[in-house]
mmCIF file of C-alpha atoms and ligand atoms in Angstrom:
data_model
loop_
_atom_site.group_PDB
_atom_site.id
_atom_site.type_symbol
_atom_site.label_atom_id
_atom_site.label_comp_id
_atom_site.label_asym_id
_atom_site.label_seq_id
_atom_site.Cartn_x
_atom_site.Cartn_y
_atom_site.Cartn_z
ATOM 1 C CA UNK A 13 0.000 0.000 0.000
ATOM 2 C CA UNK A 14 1.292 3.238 -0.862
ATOM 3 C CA UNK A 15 -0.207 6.944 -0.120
ATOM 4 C CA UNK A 16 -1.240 8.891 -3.027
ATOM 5 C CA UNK A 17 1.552 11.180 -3.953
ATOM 6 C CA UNK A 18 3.275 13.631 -1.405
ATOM 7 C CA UNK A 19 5.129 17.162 -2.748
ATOM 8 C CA UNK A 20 8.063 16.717 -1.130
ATOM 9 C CA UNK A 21 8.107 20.803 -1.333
ATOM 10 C CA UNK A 22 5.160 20.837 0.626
ATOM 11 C CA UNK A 23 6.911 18.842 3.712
ATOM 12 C CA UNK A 24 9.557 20.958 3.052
ATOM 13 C CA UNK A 25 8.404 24.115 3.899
ATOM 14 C CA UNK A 26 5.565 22.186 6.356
ATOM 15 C CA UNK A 27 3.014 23.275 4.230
ATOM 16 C CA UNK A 28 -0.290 22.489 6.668
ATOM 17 C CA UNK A 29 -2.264 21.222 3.445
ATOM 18 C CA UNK A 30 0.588 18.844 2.354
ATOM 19 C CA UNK A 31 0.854 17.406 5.841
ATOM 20 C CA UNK A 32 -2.551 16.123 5.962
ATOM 21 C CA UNK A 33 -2.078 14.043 2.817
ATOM 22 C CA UNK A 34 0.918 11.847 5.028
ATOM 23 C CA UNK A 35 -2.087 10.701 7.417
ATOM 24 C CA UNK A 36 -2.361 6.657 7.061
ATOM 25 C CA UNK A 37 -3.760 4.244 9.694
ATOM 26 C CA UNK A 38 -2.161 1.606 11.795
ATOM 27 C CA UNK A 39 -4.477 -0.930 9.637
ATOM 28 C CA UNK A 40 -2.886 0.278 6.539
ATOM 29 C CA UNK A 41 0.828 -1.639 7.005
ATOM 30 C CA UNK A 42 3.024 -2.445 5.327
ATOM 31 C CA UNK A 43 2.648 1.096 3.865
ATOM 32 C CA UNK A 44 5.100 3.502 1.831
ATOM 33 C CA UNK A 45 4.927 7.207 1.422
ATOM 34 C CA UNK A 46 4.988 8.274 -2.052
ATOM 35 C CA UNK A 47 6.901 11.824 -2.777
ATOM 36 C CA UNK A 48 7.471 13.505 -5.670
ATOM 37 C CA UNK A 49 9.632 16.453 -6.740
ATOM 38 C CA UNK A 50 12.669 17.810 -8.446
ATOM 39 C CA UNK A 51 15.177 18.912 -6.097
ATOM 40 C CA UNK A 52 17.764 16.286 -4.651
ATOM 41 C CA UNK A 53 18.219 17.602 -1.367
ATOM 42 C CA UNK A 54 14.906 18.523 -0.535
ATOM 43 C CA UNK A 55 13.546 14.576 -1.409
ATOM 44 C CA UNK A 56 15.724 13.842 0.498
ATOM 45 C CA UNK A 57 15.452 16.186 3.634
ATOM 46 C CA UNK A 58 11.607 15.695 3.198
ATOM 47 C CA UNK A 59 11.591 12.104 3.541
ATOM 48 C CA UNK A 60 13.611 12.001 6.060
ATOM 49 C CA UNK A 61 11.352 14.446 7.829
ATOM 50 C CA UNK A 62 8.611 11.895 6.929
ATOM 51 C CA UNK A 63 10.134 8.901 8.495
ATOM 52 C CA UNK A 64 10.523 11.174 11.696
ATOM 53 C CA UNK A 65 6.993 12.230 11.715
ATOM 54 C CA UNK A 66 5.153 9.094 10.526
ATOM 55 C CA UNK A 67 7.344 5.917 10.854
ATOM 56 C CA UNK A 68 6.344 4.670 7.178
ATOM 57 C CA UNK A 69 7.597 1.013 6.308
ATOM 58 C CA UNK A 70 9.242 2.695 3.296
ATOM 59 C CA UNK A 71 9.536 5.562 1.206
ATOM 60 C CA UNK A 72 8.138 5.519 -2.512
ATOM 61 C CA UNK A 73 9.627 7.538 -5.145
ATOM 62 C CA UNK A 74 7.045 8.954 -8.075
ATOM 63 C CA UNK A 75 8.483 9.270 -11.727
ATOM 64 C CA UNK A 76 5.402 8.400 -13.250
ATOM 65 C CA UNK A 77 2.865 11.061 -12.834
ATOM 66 C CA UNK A 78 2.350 12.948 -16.082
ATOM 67 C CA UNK A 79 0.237 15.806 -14.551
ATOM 68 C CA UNK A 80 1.535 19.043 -16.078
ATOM 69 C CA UNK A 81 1.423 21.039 -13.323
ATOM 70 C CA UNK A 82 4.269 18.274 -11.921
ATOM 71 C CA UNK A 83 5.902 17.781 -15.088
ATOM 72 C CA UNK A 84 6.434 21.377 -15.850
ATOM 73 C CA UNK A 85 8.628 21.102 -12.364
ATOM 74 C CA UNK A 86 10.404 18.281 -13.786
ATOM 75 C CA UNK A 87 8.772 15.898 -11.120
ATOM 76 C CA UNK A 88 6.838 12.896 -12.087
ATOM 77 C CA UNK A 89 7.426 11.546 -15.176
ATOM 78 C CA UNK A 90 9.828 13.869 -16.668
ATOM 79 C CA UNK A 91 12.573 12.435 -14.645
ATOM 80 C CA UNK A 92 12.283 9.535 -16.965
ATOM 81 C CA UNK A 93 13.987 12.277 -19.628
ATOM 82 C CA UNK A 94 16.348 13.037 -17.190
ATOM 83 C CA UNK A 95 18.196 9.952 -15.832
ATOM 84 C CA UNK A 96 21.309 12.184 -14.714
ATOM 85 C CA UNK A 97 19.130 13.588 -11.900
ATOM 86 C CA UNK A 98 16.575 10.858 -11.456
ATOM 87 C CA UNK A 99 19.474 8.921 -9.826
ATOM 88 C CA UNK A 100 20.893 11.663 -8.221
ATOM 89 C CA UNK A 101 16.979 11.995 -6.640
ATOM 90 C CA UNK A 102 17.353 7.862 -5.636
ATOM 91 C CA UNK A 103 20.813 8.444 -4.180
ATOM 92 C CA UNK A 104 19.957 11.201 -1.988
ATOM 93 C CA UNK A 105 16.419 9.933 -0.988
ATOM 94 C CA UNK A 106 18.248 6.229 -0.208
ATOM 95 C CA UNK A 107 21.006 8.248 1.643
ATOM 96 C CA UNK A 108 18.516 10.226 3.756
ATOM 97 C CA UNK A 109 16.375 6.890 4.072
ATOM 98 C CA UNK A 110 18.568 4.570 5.421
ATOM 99 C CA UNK A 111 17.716 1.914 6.968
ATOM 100 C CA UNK A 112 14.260 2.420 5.328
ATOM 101 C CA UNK A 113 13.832 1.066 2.327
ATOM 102 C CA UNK A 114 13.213 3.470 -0.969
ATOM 103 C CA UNK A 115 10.721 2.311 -3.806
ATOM 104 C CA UNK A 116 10.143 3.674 -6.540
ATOM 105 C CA UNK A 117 7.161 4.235 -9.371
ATOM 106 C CA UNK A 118 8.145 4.818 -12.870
ATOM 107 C CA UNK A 119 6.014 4.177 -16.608
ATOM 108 C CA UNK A 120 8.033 2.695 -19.277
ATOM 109 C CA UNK A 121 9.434 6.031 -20.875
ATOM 110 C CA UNK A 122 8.716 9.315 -22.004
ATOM 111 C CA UNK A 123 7.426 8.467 -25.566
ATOM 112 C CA UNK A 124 6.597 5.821 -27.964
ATOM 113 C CA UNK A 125 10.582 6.909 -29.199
ATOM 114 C CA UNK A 126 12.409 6.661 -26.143
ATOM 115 C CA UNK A 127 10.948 3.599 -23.900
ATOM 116 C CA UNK A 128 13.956 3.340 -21.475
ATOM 117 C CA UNK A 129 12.466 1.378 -18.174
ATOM 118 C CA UNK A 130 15.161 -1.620 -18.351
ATOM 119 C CA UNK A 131 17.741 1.492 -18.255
ATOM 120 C CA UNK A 132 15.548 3.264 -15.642
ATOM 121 C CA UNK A 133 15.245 0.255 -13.346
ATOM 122 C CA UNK A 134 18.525 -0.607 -13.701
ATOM 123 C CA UNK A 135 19.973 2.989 -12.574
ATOM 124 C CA UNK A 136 17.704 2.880 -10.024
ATOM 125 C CA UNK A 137 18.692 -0.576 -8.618
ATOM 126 C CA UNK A 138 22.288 0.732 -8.666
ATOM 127 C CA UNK A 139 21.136 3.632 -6.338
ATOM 128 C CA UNK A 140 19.850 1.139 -3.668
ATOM 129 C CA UNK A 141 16.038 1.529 -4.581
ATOM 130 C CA UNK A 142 14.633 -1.702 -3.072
ATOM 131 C CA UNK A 143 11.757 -2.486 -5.770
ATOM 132 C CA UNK A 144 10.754 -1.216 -8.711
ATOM 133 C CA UNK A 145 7.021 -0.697 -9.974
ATOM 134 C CA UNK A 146 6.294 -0.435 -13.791
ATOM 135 C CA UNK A 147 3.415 1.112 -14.854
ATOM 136 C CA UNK A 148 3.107 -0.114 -18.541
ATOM 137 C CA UNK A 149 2.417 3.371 -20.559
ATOM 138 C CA UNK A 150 4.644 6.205 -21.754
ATOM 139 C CA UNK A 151 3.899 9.592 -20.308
ATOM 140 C CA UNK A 152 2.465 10.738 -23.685
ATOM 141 C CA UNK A 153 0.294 7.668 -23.380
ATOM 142 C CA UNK A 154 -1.477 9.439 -20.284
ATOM 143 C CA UNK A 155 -4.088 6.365 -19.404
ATOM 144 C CA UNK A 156 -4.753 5.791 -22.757
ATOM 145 C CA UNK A 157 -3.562 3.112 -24.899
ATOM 146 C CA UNK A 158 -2.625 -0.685 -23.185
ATOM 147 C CA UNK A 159 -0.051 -1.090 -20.780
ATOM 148 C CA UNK A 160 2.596 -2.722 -22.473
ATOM 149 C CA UNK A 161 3.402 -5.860 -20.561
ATOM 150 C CA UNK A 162 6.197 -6.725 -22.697
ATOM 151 C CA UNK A 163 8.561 -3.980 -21.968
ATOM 152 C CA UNK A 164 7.262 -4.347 -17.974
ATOM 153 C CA UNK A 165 8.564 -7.883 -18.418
ATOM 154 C CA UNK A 166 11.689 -6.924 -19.891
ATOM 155 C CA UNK A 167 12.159 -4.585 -17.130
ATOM 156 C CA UNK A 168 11.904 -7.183 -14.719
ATOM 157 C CA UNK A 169 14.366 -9.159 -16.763
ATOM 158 C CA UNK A 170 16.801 -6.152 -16.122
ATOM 159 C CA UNK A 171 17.548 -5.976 -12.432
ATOM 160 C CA UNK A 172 17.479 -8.164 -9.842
ATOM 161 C CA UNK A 173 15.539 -5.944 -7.355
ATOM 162 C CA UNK A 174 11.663 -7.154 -7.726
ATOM 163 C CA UNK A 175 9.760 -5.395 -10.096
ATOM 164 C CA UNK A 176 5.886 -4.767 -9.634
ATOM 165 C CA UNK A 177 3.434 -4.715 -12.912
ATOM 166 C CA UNK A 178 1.028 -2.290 -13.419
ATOM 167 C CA UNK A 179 -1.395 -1.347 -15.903
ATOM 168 C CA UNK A 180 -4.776 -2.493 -16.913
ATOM 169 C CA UNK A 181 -5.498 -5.209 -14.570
ATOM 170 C CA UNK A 182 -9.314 -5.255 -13.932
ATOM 171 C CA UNK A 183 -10.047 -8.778 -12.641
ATOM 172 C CA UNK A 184 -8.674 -12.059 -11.264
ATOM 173 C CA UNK A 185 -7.962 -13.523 -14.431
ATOM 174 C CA UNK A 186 -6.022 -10.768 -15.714
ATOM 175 C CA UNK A 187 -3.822 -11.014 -12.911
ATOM 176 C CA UNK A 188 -3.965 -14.891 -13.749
ATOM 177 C CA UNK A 189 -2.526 -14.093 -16.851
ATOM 178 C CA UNK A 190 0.047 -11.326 -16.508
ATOM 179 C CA UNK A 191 1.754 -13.902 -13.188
ATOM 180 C CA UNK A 192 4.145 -15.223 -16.279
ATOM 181 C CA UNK A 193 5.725 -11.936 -17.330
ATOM 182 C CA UNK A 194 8.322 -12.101 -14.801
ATOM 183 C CA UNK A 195 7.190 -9.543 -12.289
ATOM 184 C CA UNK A 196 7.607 -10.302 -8.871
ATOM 185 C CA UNK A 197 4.290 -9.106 -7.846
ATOM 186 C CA UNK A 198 0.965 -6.500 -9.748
ATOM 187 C CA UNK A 199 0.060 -3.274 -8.452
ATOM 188 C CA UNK A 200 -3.601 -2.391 -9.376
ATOM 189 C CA UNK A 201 -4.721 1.086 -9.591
ATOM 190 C CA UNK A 202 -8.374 1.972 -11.113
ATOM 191 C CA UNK A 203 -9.652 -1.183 -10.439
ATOM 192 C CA UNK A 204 -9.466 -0.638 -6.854
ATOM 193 C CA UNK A 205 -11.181 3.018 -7.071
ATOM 194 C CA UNK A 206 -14.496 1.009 -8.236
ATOM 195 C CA UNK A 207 -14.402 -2.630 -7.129
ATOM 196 C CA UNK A 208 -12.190 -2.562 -3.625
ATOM 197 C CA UNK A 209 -13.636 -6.024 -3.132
ATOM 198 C CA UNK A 210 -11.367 -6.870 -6.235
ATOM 199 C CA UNK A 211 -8.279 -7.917 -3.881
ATOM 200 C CA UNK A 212 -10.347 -10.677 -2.058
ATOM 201 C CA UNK A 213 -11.449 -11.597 -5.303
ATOM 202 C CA UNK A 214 -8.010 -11.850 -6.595
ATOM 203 C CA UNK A 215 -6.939 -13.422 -3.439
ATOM 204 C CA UNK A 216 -9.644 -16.321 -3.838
ATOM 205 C CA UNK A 217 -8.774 -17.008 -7.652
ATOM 206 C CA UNK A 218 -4.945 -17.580 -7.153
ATOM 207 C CA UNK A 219 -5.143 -19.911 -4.243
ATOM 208 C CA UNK A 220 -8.420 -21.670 -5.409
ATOM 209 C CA UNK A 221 -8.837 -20.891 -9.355
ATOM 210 C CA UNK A 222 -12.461 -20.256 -8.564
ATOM 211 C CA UNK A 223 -14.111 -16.470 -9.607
ATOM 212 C CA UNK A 224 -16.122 -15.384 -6.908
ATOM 213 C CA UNK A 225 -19.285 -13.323 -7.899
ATOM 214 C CA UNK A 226 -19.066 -9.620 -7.242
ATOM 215 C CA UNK A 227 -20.073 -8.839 -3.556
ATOM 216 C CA UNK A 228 -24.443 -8.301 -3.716
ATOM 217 C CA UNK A 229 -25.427 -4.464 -4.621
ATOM 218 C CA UNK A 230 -26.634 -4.133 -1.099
ATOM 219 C CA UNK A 231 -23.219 -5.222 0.081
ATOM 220 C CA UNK A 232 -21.394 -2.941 -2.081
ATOM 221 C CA UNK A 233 -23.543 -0.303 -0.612
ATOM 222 C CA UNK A 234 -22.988 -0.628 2.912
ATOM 223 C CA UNK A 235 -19.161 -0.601 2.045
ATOM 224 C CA UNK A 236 -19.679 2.508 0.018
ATOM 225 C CA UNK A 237 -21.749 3.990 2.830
ATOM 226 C CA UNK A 238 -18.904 2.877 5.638
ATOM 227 C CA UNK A 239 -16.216 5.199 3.126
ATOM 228 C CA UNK A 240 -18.425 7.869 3.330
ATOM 229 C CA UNK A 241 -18.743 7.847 7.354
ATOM 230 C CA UNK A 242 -14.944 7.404 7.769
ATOM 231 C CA UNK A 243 -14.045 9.969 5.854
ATOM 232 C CA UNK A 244 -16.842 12.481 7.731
ATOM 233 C CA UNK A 245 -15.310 11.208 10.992
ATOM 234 C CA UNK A 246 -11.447 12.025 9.796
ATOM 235 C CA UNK A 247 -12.459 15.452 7.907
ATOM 236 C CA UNK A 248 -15.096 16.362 10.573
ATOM 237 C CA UNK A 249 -17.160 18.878 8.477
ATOM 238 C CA UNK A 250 -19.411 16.528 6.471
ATOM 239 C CA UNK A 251 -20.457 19.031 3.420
ATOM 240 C CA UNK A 252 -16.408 19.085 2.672
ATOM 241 C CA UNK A 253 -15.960 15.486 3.216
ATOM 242 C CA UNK A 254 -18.858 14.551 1.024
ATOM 243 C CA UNK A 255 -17.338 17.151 -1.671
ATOM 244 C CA UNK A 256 -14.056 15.371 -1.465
ATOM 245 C CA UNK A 257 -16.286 12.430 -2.044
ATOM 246 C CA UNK A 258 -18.031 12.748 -5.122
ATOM 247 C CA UNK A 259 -15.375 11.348 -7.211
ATOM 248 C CA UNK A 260 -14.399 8.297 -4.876
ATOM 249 C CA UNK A 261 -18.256 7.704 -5.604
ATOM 250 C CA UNK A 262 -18.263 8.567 -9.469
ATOM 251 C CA UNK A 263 -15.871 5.533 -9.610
ATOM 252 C CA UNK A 264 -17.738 2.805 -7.213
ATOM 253 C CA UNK A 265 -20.549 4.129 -9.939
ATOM 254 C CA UNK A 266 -18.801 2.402 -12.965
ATOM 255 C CA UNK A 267 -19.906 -1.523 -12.685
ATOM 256 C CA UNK A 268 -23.068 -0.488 -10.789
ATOM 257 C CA UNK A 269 -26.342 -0.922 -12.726
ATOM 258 C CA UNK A 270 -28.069 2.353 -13.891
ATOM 259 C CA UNK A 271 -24.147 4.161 -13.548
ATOM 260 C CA UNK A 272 -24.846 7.010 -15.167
ATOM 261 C CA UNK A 273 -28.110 7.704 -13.360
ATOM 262 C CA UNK A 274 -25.774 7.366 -10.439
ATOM 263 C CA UNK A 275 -23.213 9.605 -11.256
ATOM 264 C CA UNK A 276 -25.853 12.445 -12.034
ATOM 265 C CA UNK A 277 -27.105 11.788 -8.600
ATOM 266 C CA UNK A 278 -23.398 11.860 -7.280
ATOM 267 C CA UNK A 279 -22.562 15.394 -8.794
ATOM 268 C CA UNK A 280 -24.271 17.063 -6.282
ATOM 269 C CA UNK A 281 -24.379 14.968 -3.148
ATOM 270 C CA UNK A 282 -23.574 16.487 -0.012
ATOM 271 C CA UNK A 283 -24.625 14.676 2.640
ATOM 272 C CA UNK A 284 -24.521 11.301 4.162
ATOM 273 C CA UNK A 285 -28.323 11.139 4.193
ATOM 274 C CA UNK A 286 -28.534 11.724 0.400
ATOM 275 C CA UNK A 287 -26.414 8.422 -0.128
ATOM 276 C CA UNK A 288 -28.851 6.700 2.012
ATOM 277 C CA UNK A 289 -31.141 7.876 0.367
ATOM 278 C CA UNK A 290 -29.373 6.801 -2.949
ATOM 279 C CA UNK A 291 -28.192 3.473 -1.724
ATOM 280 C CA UNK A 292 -31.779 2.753 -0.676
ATOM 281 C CA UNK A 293 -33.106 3.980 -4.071
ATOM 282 C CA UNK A 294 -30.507 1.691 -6.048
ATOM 283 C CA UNK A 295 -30.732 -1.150 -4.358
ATOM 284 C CA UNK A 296 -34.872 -0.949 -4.361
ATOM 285 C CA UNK A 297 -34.404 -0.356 -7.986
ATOM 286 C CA UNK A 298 -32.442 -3.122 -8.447
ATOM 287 C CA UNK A 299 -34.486 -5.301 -6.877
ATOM 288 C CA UNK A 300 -37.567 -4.684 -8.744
ATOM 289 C CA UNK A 301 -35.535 -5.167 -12.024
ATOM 290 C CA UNK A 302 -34.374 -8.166 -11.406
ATOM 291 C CA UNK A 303 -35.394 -11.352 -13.750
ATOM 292 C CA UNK A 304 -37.715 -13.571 -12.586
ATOM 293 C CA UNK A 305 -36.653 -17.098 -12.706
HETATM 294 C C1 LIG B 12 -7.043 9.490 -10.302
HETATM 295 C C2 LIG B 12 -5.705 8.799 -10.324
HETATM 296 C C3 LIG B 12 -4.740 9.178 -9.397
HETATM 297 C C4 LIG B 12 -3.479 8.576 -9.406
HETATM 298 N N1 LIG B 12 -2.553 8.955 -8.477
HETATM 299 C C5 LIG B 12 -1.353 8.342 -8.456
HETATM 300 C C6 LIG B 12 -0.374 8.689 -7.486
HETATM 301 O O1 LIG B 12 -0.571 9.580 -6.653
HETATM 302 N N2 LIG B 12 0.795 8.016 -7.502
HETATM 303 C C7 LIG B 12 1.063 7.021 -8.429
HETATM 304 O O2 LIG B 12 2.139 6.422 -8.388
HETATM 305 N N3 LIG B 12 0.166 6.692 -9.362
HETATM 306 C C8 LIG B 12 -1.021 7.325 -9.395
HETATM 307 N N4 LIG B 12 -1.932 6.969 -10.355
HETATM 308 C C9 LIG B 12 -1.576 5.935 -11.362
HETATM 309 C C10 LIG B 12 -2.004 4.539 -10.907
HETATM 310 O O3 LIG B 12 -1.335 4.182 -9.716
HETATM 311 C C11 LIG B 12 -1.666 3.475 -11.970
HETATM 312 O O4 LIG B 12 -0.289 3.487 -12.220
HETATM 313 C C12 LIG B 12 -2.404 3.703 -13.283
HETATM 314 O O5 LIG B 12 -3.751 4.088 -13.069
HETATM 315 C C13 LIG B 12 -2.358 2.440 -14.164
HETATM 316 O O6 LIG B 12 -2.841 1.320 -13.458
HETATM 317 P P1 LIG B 12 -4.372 0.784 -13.619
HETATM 318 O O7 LIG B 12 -4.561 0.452 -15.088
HETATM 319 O O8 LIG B 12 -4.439 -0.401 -12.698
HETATM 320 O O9 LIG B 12 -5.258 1.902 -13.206
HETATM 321 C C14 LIG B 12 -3.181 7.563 -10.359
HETATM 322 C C15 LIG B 12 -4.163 7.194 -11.295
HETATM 323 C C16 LIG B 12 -5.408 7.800 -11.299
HETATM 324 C C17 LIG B 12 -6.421 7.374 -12.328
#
């Protein structure tokens, strides 16, 4: 498990915002921190001040994000253009880190042209990163396009340090099938943002081979509700919280029947009672929809 990404800026200059986002729970280990910036010194003073603060299990490094806004600071994924500094970044973090391990997140390369995550991985390994995860699309890809599993597996060819596959992996089976490419484990990413359930799912398949159903609608619900009230208790003003909401919601909407009914409904939501109220609907809906047998 790894926390969305961290400006290492931000816990720099102990920007109040910034430190909020470092906020995990006990339940959450094994977890990493995931930082991302530009400057040596300060990844590596910030995560230091990280391990200090929080006591992470490790420290994740981000050179994948292709946001422009971190980009156009040469963070993210524009370090993969820049392997002179993207290892200086991995030495200084792993310095400041140490005896915490150091991860890192990179895509494949910067273009179509210059796919360079064998070279990447191996730079980094030679830094002392501790694993490696791939996601499987260049930065110009954005999320569009397949992850290309070939060059992931050719990545994890390259080092020795594991390497972790990402990209595209929606169900059991297609975590089944990528198990051969050589990586030593699969990150999933949107999958997760709709179907959390997916892990036990996943879990189930590999030791037993057998596909379990998805959880019932009114199951799903009451997990989607329990979100929603632990994220009022954290943020304590419930209007916010449920604002911060909408789009953890738009995405447990994709999968559900009626979706895009859903996601109209979501748009405006603002209260705890108007999910009930929109669980209650959906799963009543449901119900009377269902085929008779
Ligand atoms: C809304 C959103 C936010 C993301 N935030 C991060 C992030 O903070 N750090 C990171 O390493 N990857 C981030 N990613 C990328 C995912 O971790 C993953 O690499 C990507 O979505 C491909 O995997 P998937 O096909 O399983 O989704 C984000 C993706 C999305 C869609």
């Amino acid at each position: 498990m790894v926390t969305e990404f961290v400006s290492a800026e931000g816990i720099f200059r102990r920007n109040d915002r910034t430190l909020e986002y470092l906020e995990f729970a006990e339940a959450e280990r094994p977890v990493g921190v995931q930082l991302f910036g530009s400057n040596p010194e300060h990844l590596g003073e910030a995560a230091r001040m990280v391990i200090d603060w929080k006591q992470p299990d490790f420290i994740d490094l981000n050179f994948g994000c292709p946001v422009n806004k971190v980009v156009s600071k040469n963070g993210g994924s524009a370090l993969l253009r820049d392997c002179p500094l993207l290892e200086k970044i991995a030495r200084a973090v792993v310095r400041a880190c140490d005896p915490v391990p150091v991860t890192a997140k990179i895509r494949i390369g910067w273009s179509e042209s210059t796919i360079n995550a064998p070279t990447t991985a191996r730079i980094l390994e030679d830094a002392g990163v501790a694993a490696v995860a791939v996601h499987g699309r260049t930065k110009e890809q954005g999320y569009s396009g397949a992850a290309n599993w070939d060059i992931i597996g050719q990545t994890a060819a390259a080092v020795k340090i594991p390497v972790i596959g990402n990209g595209d992996l929606a169900s059991a089976t297609d975590v089944a099938a990528r198990r051969n490419s050589g990586v030593s484990g699969v990150m999933l990413g949107r999958a997760a943002m709709s179907a959390p359930w997916i892990f036990s799912e996943i879990k189930h398949f590999l030791a037993t081979g057998e596909l379990l159903p998805s959880p019932p609608l009114a199951s799903q619900w009451m997990q989607i509700r329990r979100h929603c009230e632990l994220h009022v208790q954290r943020r304590g003003d419930e209007a916010a919280a449920m604002h911060s909401m909408r789009a953890r919601l738009m995405a447990y909407s994709r999968g559900m029947p009626e979706a895009k009914g859903l996601r109209g409904k979501f748009q405006h939501v603002g209260t705890l009672a108007e999910v009930e109220e929109i669980a209650h609907e959906s799963i009543t809906r449901a119900a009377q929809t269902e085929p008779v047998t």
